[in-house]
Amino acid sequence: MKPKPILLSWLLLSIVVLSGCWNSKELSHLAIVSAIGMDKLPGGSEYRISFQVINPSEISSGIQGGGGGRTTAVTVFADNGSTLFEVIRKITRKVPRELLFSHVKVLVIGEALARDGINDLFDTFERLHQTRLTTKVVIARNTSAEEILGVITPMEKIPADAIEGKLEFSSNLWSENLEYTIDDIIRALVSKGREPVISGVIVQGEIERGRKKSNVEMSRPDALIMVRGLAMFKDGKMVQWLDGDKARGVIKLLGKIKSSVEELDCGSKKDAVTVELTKSKTRIKTSMHNGKPLLEISIIEEGGLVDTKCALDLARMDELAMLEQRWSKRSAEVVTASIEAAQKQKSDIFGFGEALNRTNKLEWKRVQNDWNTLFAKGEIRVVVDSYIRNSGMRIKSFLQQS
Amino acid sequence: MRTSTEESSLQEELSVILAQLQQRLGNSPDLIMRSIRIPSSPTTHVTALHIDGLIDKQMMNDSGLCSNLAGSGSDLTTHGSTIQEGVYSLLYNHASALCEVSTTRTLDGVLASILSGDTVLLIDGIAEAICCGTKGGESRGVDEPTTQVVIRGPKDSFNETLATNISLVRRRIRNPDLWLEKMKLGKKTQTEVAIMYMKNTVDDELVQEVKHRLQKANLSAVLESGAIEEMIQDQTATFFPTIYNSERPDVIAANLLEGRVAILVDGTPFALLVPTVFAQFFQSPDDYYNRFDVGIFLRMLRYICYLISLLLPSVYIAAITFHQDMIPTTLLISIASARDGIPFPAFIEAMLMELSFEVLREAGVRMPRAMGQAVSIVGALVLGQAAVQAGIVSTAMVIVVSITGIASFSTPAYNVAISARLIRLFIMILAATLGFYGILLGCIVLLAHMCSLKSFGIPYMAPFAPFRLFDQKDNILRMPRWSFIKRSRLIHQEEAAESWGRAMNASSKDSSDSKGE
């Protein structure tokens, strides 16, 4: 005979009932965190951690039952504590719901904290199951992370989305920034042959007025978050901001450039030709010569001409070749400047050490503990091959005809 | 009918018999007795008996017995030794020419005959009755099927008359191999049941098993084939129907050609088919009448819809109460904003909506047809709109429940769709307590259960488990028709041409394979 079915079903039912609703959380009891900000409190080892929490009914007020119009799209809650987790629990005194971290888009680190060192920050992110290592990281430049989180942004209702969007598109199209995730940073921190670089964000305008909803009720917002610069780290501590060409040189060296804009001289006219970079490939190779590293960089880049302010005859190959040469030279200068800047800070943000590790493991083992000083003394050799593949919809500029 | 002690043979005297019959039938006014006068023998009393409404009046009157007998020949004694016997054989011969004729010598036999629509002729002085098959009477015409609608395909369906139904199948398979057996089921109702099969295609043991189970089914009343289905099915404690039913003659014919056995029951348009596999419930005749690519697409769509109708509310509950990290942020925010201010947990909300949807559906079916439409409009507008506006349920939940409801209508077989409704509620409980883990547990249990089912010895999940690659071409897929027959050479052209039906489907193979089980 079969086992008694009624008894069996009662037992099975008890599995369901006795286990309770494990980990069940009603959506209406959750506060969706869109961004986390971390700052250092002046004096002492405590952090000030801020959470940008979404007010769902403000985001999708079109939905029935949503309401909306009462408050801002996000609210920032902040508290002090010595670890992230402590603050997560402590903040419940201020937030009426439980925080949900699986949708955090951006982690903002205050500049002061970054300069103090970021080594200790990321352990919790790896341990908690909710937090995601694909969260983008930025540094709040000249300000605190809490201030950045508080700025209400136009177009994107959630400021974290705005930061993420700016980071993504400026990285793809302008290439002075980098989308660096927590995971990337942890890997760079662990590696002895590489140091992290993290994009910076600043608030343009009046921060005070950026916190109000009225900030987005005008055509030119009082305060605007802007992505600017790359923070260079050494031993987990931020040492310097890189801007403009230096930042672009770093991105180019890292091989992370997707598309960019380069300006070239045309005869005596400065920056008279604009090239859209469409493809760039970087190879780095490190070797040791007489106790000094030789840093060899070879870059192949392609692009199209998009703007001229002088009469160029692009039908002539030698004109084009000259332009290409000029571009190569300029790229080499930019890249060299970036490396030199890093050498000055003894911070190998490009991963030359890792490159050495790949080619000569024994040598690397010998020098790895002293790598940063060796890197600073390294000899740079840059080879750039540039190709201008097209000139857009025209060959001759109308400037030439007139 | 054998309740009384009068198992007795017929009396010779007509008036006695008539009195006995009237007594047995409680003087029913619908017992019609007509006296027939034989011109050549006016002294012999002959009475024709039938029940009003059960016989074919046309047959009785036009070519009927009474009028034709009146002018029959004169030399009665040539047929028998006495005048009565002469009348008897005259009537017998005459009736034989008009309809099928049998004789009975018992009162019960007479009763059974007239109750099943025969006309019984009784002759004074003869203890034997002539039963003429004049079955007929009012019945519904052959209409379009209402439960298994197709866009392309035959538009006829069974009705409540067994003879019509059998003829509808016969008309499709003009083959002496199509065999038919009849039996009477139901101690009280004496319902006629027909078993049809293709003699050389079907597994003989299957036919034996069907007959055995039918005889064993100890039913007192068979008013619908559902009663038989319940008595002969392999397992009662299951959500899944293990016997297929159809009101479409083309479906029955196709399945007969595959080697299944059809059970047709008098009084219902729904015929049963055994053995049945799960995949059958997702096949619509349309699949075979349309191009194969369309067939494949529609069939896969139906499987997906079945999964949706089974799991969607559970997945929704699990996702928003356990796995918020799986939902895209924008969607999560929309759901969260829609759920802001909803007083119930997601599970209660889902149950509320599901139950009201079921109530709507049931009410829509039961309502008088004219009002059915009103119910659905009122339901959709009032319940959906007002409930959302009142903040009792969220818009997302309304969407989920409606998609689930619509998806459940896309299963071609009603009985499987309705079982999905039941299972859904159980999985929802699991989802609300254990999340995706619970859904998974539920699905595993469900699958294990389905794999344990059998229909007349055939594994219910047949071409899936046990997996048969050869049969996959008409399972989830519906491959082009030429693949249903093994590639034949020119010699076998006949065979190829004949197999218009869904030959080679799973169960016909299985029925021969799994004899030992």
mmCIF file of N, CA, C and O in Angstrom, chain B residues 455-498:
data_model
loop_
_atom_site.group_PDB
_atom_site.id
_atom_site.type_symbol
_atom_site.label_atom_id
_atom_site.label_comp_id
_atom_site.label_asym_id
_atom_site.label_seq_id
_atom_site.Cartn_x
_atom_site.Cartn_y
_atom_site.Cartn_z
ATOM 1 N N SER B 455 -2.176 6.305 -19.220
ATOM 2 C CA SER B 455 -3.502 6.207 -19.790
ATOM 3 C C SER B 455 -3.578 4.915 -20.573
ATOM 4 O O SER B 455 -2.910 4.763 -21.588
ATOM 5 N N PHE B 456 -4.330 3.995 -20.076
ATOM 6 C CA PHE B 456 -4.439 2.660 -20.659
ATOM 7 C C PHE B 456 -3.068 2.069 -20.956
ATOM 8 O O PHE B 456 -2.789 1.595 -22.048
ATOM 9 N N GLY B 457 -2.211 2.188 -19.966
ATOM 10 C CA GLY B 457 -0.906 1.560 -20.069
ATOM 11 C C GLY B 457 0.135 2.403 -20.776
ATOM 12 O O GLY B 457 1.304 2.065 -20.789
ATOM 13 N N ILE B 458 -0.275 3.504 -21.372
ATOM 14 C CA ILE B 458 0.671 4.352 -22.091
ATOM 15 C C ILE B 458 1.134 5.459 -21.144
ATOM 16 O O ILE B 458 0.309 6.109 -20.514
ATOM 17 N N PRO B 459 2.464 5.684 -21.062
ATOM 18 C CA PRO B 459 2.931 6.789 -20.228
ATOM 19 C C PRO B 459 2.315 8.099 -20.710
ATOM 20 O O PRO B 459 2.289 8.381 -21.902
ATOM 21 N N TYR B 460 1.812 8.878 -19.760
ATOM 22 C CA TYR B 460 1.049 10.084 -20.089
ATOM 23 C C TYR B 460 1.899 11.118 -20.813
ATOM 24 O O TYR B 460 1.426 11.829 -21.690
ATOM 25 N N MET B 461 3.173 11.189 -20.434
ATOM 26 C CA MET B 461 4.034 12.205 -21.043
ATOM 27 C C MET B 461 4.767 11.648 -22.261
ATOM 28 O O MET B 461 5.847 12.117 -22.615
ATOM 29 N N ALA B 462 4.145 10.653 -22.871
ATOM 30 C CA ALA B 462 4.875 9.751 -23.761
ATOM 31 C C ALA B 462 6.015 10.290 -24.627
ATOM 32 O O ALA B 462 7.146 9.966 -24.326
ATOM 33 N N PRO B 463 5.815 11.112 -25.613
ATOM 34 C CA PRO B 463 7.033 11.288 -26.424
ATOM 35 C C PRO B 463 8.120 12.100 -25.707
ATOM 36 O O PRO B 463 9.250 12.125 -26.145
ATOM 37 N N PHE B 464 7.756 12.771 -24.599
ATOM 38 C CA PHE B 464 8.769 13.496 -23.815
ATOM 39 C C PHE B 464 9.485 12.526 -22.886
ATOM 40 O O PHE B 464 10.705 12.496 -22.820
ATOM 41 N N ALA B 465 8.696 11.815 -22.116
ATOM 42 C CA ALA B 465 9.272 10.899 -21.143
ATOM 43 C C ALA B 465 8.419 9.656 -21.097
ATOM 44 O O ALA B 465 7.287 9.735 -20.643
ATOM 45 N N PRO B 466 8.850 8.532 -21.576
ATOM 46 C CA PRO B 466 10.155 8.263 -22.192
ATOM 47 C C PRO B 466 10.337 9.030 -23.498
ATOM 48 O O PRO B 466 9.401 9.127 -24.276
ATOM 49 N N PHE B 467 11.531 9.532 -23.678
ATOM 50 C CA PHE B 467 11.803 10.364 -24.833
ATOM 51 C C PHE B 467 11.972 9.512 -26.085
ATOM 52 O O PHE B 467 12.702 8.541 -26.084
ATOM 53 N N ARG B 468 11.251 9.873 -27.116
ATOM 54 C CA ARG B 468 11.385 9.171 -28.392
ATOM 55 C C ARG B 468 11.645 10.196 -29.481
ATOM 56 O O ARG B 468 10.770 10.971 -29.834
ATOM 57 N N LEU B 469 12.833 10.174 -29.963
ATOM 58 C CA LEU B 469 13.227 11.152 -30.975
ATOM 59 C C LEU B 469 12.329 11.030 -32.201
ATOM 60 O O LEU B 469 11.901 12.014 -32.784
ATOM 61 N N PHE B 470 12.011 9.800 -32.550
ATOM 62 C CA PHE B 470 11.247 9.552 -33.766
ATOM 63 C C PHE B 470 9.884 10.230 -33.718
ATOM 64 O O PHE B 470 9.367 10.684 -34.725
ATOM 65 N N ASP B 471 9.313 10.304 -32.520
ATOM 66 C CA ASP B 471 7.962 10.843 -32.404
ATOM 67 C C ASP B 471 7.933 12.345 -32.191
ATOM 68 O O ASP B 471 6.860 12.932 -32.122
ATOM 69 N N GLN B 472 9.093 12.960 -32.075
ATOM 70 C CA GLN B 472 9.116 14.398 -31.815
ATOM 71 C C GLN B 472 8.580 15.202 -32.992
ATOM 72 O O GLN B 472 8.285 16.366 -32.868
ATOM 73 N N LYS B 473 8.474 14.563 -34.131
ATOM 74 C CA LYS B 473 8.050 15.346 -35.301
ATOM 75 C C LYS B 473 6.578 15.709 -35.243
ATOM 76 O O LYS B 473 6.138 16.578 -35.973
ATOM 77 N N ASP B 474 5.836 15.055 -34.393
ATOM 78 C CA ASP B 474 4.450 15.488 -34.215
ATOM 79 C C ASP B 474 4.165 15.604 -32.728
ATOM 80 O O ASP B 474 3.279 14.964 -32.197
ATOM 81 N N ASN B 475 4.951 16.433 -32.076
ATOM 82 C CA ASN B 475 4.752 16.573 -30.637
ATOM 83 C C ASN B 475 4.645 18.043 -30.306
ATOM 84 O O ASN B 475 3.562 18.612 -30.361
ATOM 85 N N ILE B 476 5.774 18.676 -30.019
ATOM 86 C CA ILE B 476 5.740 20.128 -29.920
ATOM 87 C C ILE B 476 5.779 20.688 -31.328
ATOM 88 O O ILE B 476 5.119 21.649 -31.661
ATOM 89 N N LEU B 477 6.545 20.008 -32.153
ATOM 90 C CA LEU B 477 6.612 20.406 -33.546
ATOM 91 C C LEU B 477 5.497 19.714 -34.317
ATOM 92 O O LEU B 477 4.885 18.771 -33.845
ATOM 93 N N ARG B 478 5.241 20.214 -35.508
ATOM 94 C CA ARG B 478 4.352 19.489 -36.414
ATOM 95 C C ARG B 478 5.051 19.562 -37.755
ATOM 96 O O ARG B 478 4.916 20.531 -38.470
ATOM 97 N N MET B 479 5.823 18.527 -38.020
ATOM 98 C CA MET B 479 6.657 18.554 -39.200
ATOM 99 C C MET B 479 5.798 18.389 -40.456
ATOM 100 O O MET B 479 4.649 18.006 -40.366
ATOM 101 N N PRO B 480 6.369 18.660 -41.602
ATOM 102 C CA PRO B 480 5.607 18.500 -42.840
ATOM 103 C C PRO B 480 5.042 17.087 -42.963
ATOM 104 O O PRO B 480 5.599 16.135 -42.431
ATOM 105 N N ARG B 481 3.944 16.995 -43.673
ATOM 106 C CA ARG B 481 3.198 15.746 -43.714
ATOM 107 C C ARG B 481 4.009 14.573 -44.241
ATOM 108 O O ARG B 481 3.854 13.448 -43.793
ATOM 109 N N TRP B 482 4.912 14.848 -45.196
ATOM 110 C CA TRP B 482 5.642 13.709 -45.749
ATOM 111 C C TRP B 482 6.536 13.040 -44.724
ATOM 112 O O TRP B 482 6.948 11.909 -44.889
ATOM 113 N N SER B 483 6.831 13.749 -43.630
ATOM 114 C CA SER B 483 7.693 13.123 -42.629
ATOM 115 C C SER B 483 6.906 12.185 -41.720
ATOM 116 O O SER B 483 7.475 11.447 -40.943
ATOM 117 N N PHE B 484 5.562 12.248 -41.799
ATOM 118 C CA PHE B 484 4.764 11.381 -40.933
ATOM 119 C C PHE B 484 4.808 9.927 -41.365
ATOM 120 O O PHE B 484 4.520 9.018 -40.623
ATOM 121 N N ILE B 485 5.099 9.717 -42.631
ATOM 122 C CA ILE B 485 5.251 8.352 -43.094
ATOM 123 C C ILE B 485 6.730 8.140 -43.325
ATOM 124 O O ILE B 485 7.428 9.045 -43.746
ATOM 125 N N LYS B 486 7.170 6.954 -43.097
ATOM 126 C CA LYS B 486 8.560 6.691 -43.436
ATOM 127 C C LYS B 486 8.699 6.861 -44.937
ATOM 128 O O LYS B 486 7.784 6.540 -45.689
ATOM 129 N N ARG B 487 9.813 7.340 -45.364
ATOM 130 C CA ARG B 487 10.016 7.553 -46.783
ATOM 131 C C ARG B 487 9.755 6.254 -47.519
ATOM 132 O O ARG B 487 10.375 5.218 -47.256
ATOM 133 N N SER B 488 8.821 6.286 -48.408
ATOM 134 C CA SER B 488 8.475 5.034 -49.068
ATOM 135 C C SER B 488 8.955 5.032 -50.506
ATOM 136 O O SER B 488 9.089 6.059 -51.140
ATOM 137 N N ARG B 489 9.180 3.843 -51.027
ATOM 138 C CA ARG B 489 9.553 3.726 -52.426
ATOM 139 C C ARG B 489 8.298 3.749 -53.270
ATOM 140 O O ARG B 489 7.183 3.775 -52.760
ATOM 141 N N LEU B 490 8.475 3.678 -54.562
ATOM 142 C CA LEU B 490 7.326 3.769 -55.455
ATOM 143 C C LEU B 490 6.311 2.675 -55.188
ATOM 144 O O LEU B 490 5.118 2.863 -55.308
ATOM 145 N N ILE B 491 6.815 1.515 -54.826
ATOM 146 C CA ILE B 491 5.937 0.380 -54.569
ATOM 147 C C ILE B 491 4.923 0.707 -53.475
ATOM 148 O O ILE B 491 3.789 0.292 -53.505
ATOM 149 N N HIS B 492 5.354 1.501 -52.529
ATOM 150 C CA HIS B 492 4.497 1.769 -51.382
ATOM 151 C C HIS B 492 3.693 3.046 -51.525
ATOM 152 O O HIS B 492 3.272 3.619 -50.545
ATOM 153 N N GLN B 493 3.505 3.456 -52.718
ATOM 154 C CA GLN B 493 2.748 4.681 -52.938
ATOM 155 C C GLN B 493 1.381 4.642 -52.279
ATOM 156 O O GLN B 493 0.921 5.628 -51.731
ATOM 157 N N GLU B 494 0.743 3.507 -52.373
ATOM 158 C CA GLU B 494 -0.610 3.408 -51.812
ATOM 159 C C GLU B 494 -0.625 3.775 -50.339
ATOM 160 O O GLU B 494 -1.441 4.546 -49.883
ATOM 161 N N GLU B 495 0.303 3.183 -49.660
ATOM 162 C CA GLU B 495 0.361 3.441 -48.226
ATOM 163 C C GLU B 495 0.558 4.916 -47.936
ATOM 164 O O GLU B 495 -0.034 5.483 -47.056
ATOM 165 N N ALA B 496 1.441 5.490 -48.743
ATOM 166 C CA ALA B 496 1.744 6.895 -48.534
ATOM 167 C C ALA B 496 0.515 7.751 -48.750
ATOM 168 O O ALA B 496 0.242 8.667 -48.007
ATOM 169 N N ALA B 497 -0.225 7.424 -49.778
ATOM 170 C CA ALA B 497 -1.380 8.237 -50.105
ATOM 171 C C ALA B 497 -2.474 8.107 -49.057
ATOM 172 O O ALA B 497 -3.197 9.054 -48.775
ATOM 173 N N GLU B 498 -2.527 6.948 -48.462
ATOM 174 C CA GLU B 498 -3.636 6.687 -47.557
ATOM 175 C C GLU B 498 -3.495 7.421 -46.227
ATOM 176 O O GLU B 498 -4.477 7.751 -45.581
#
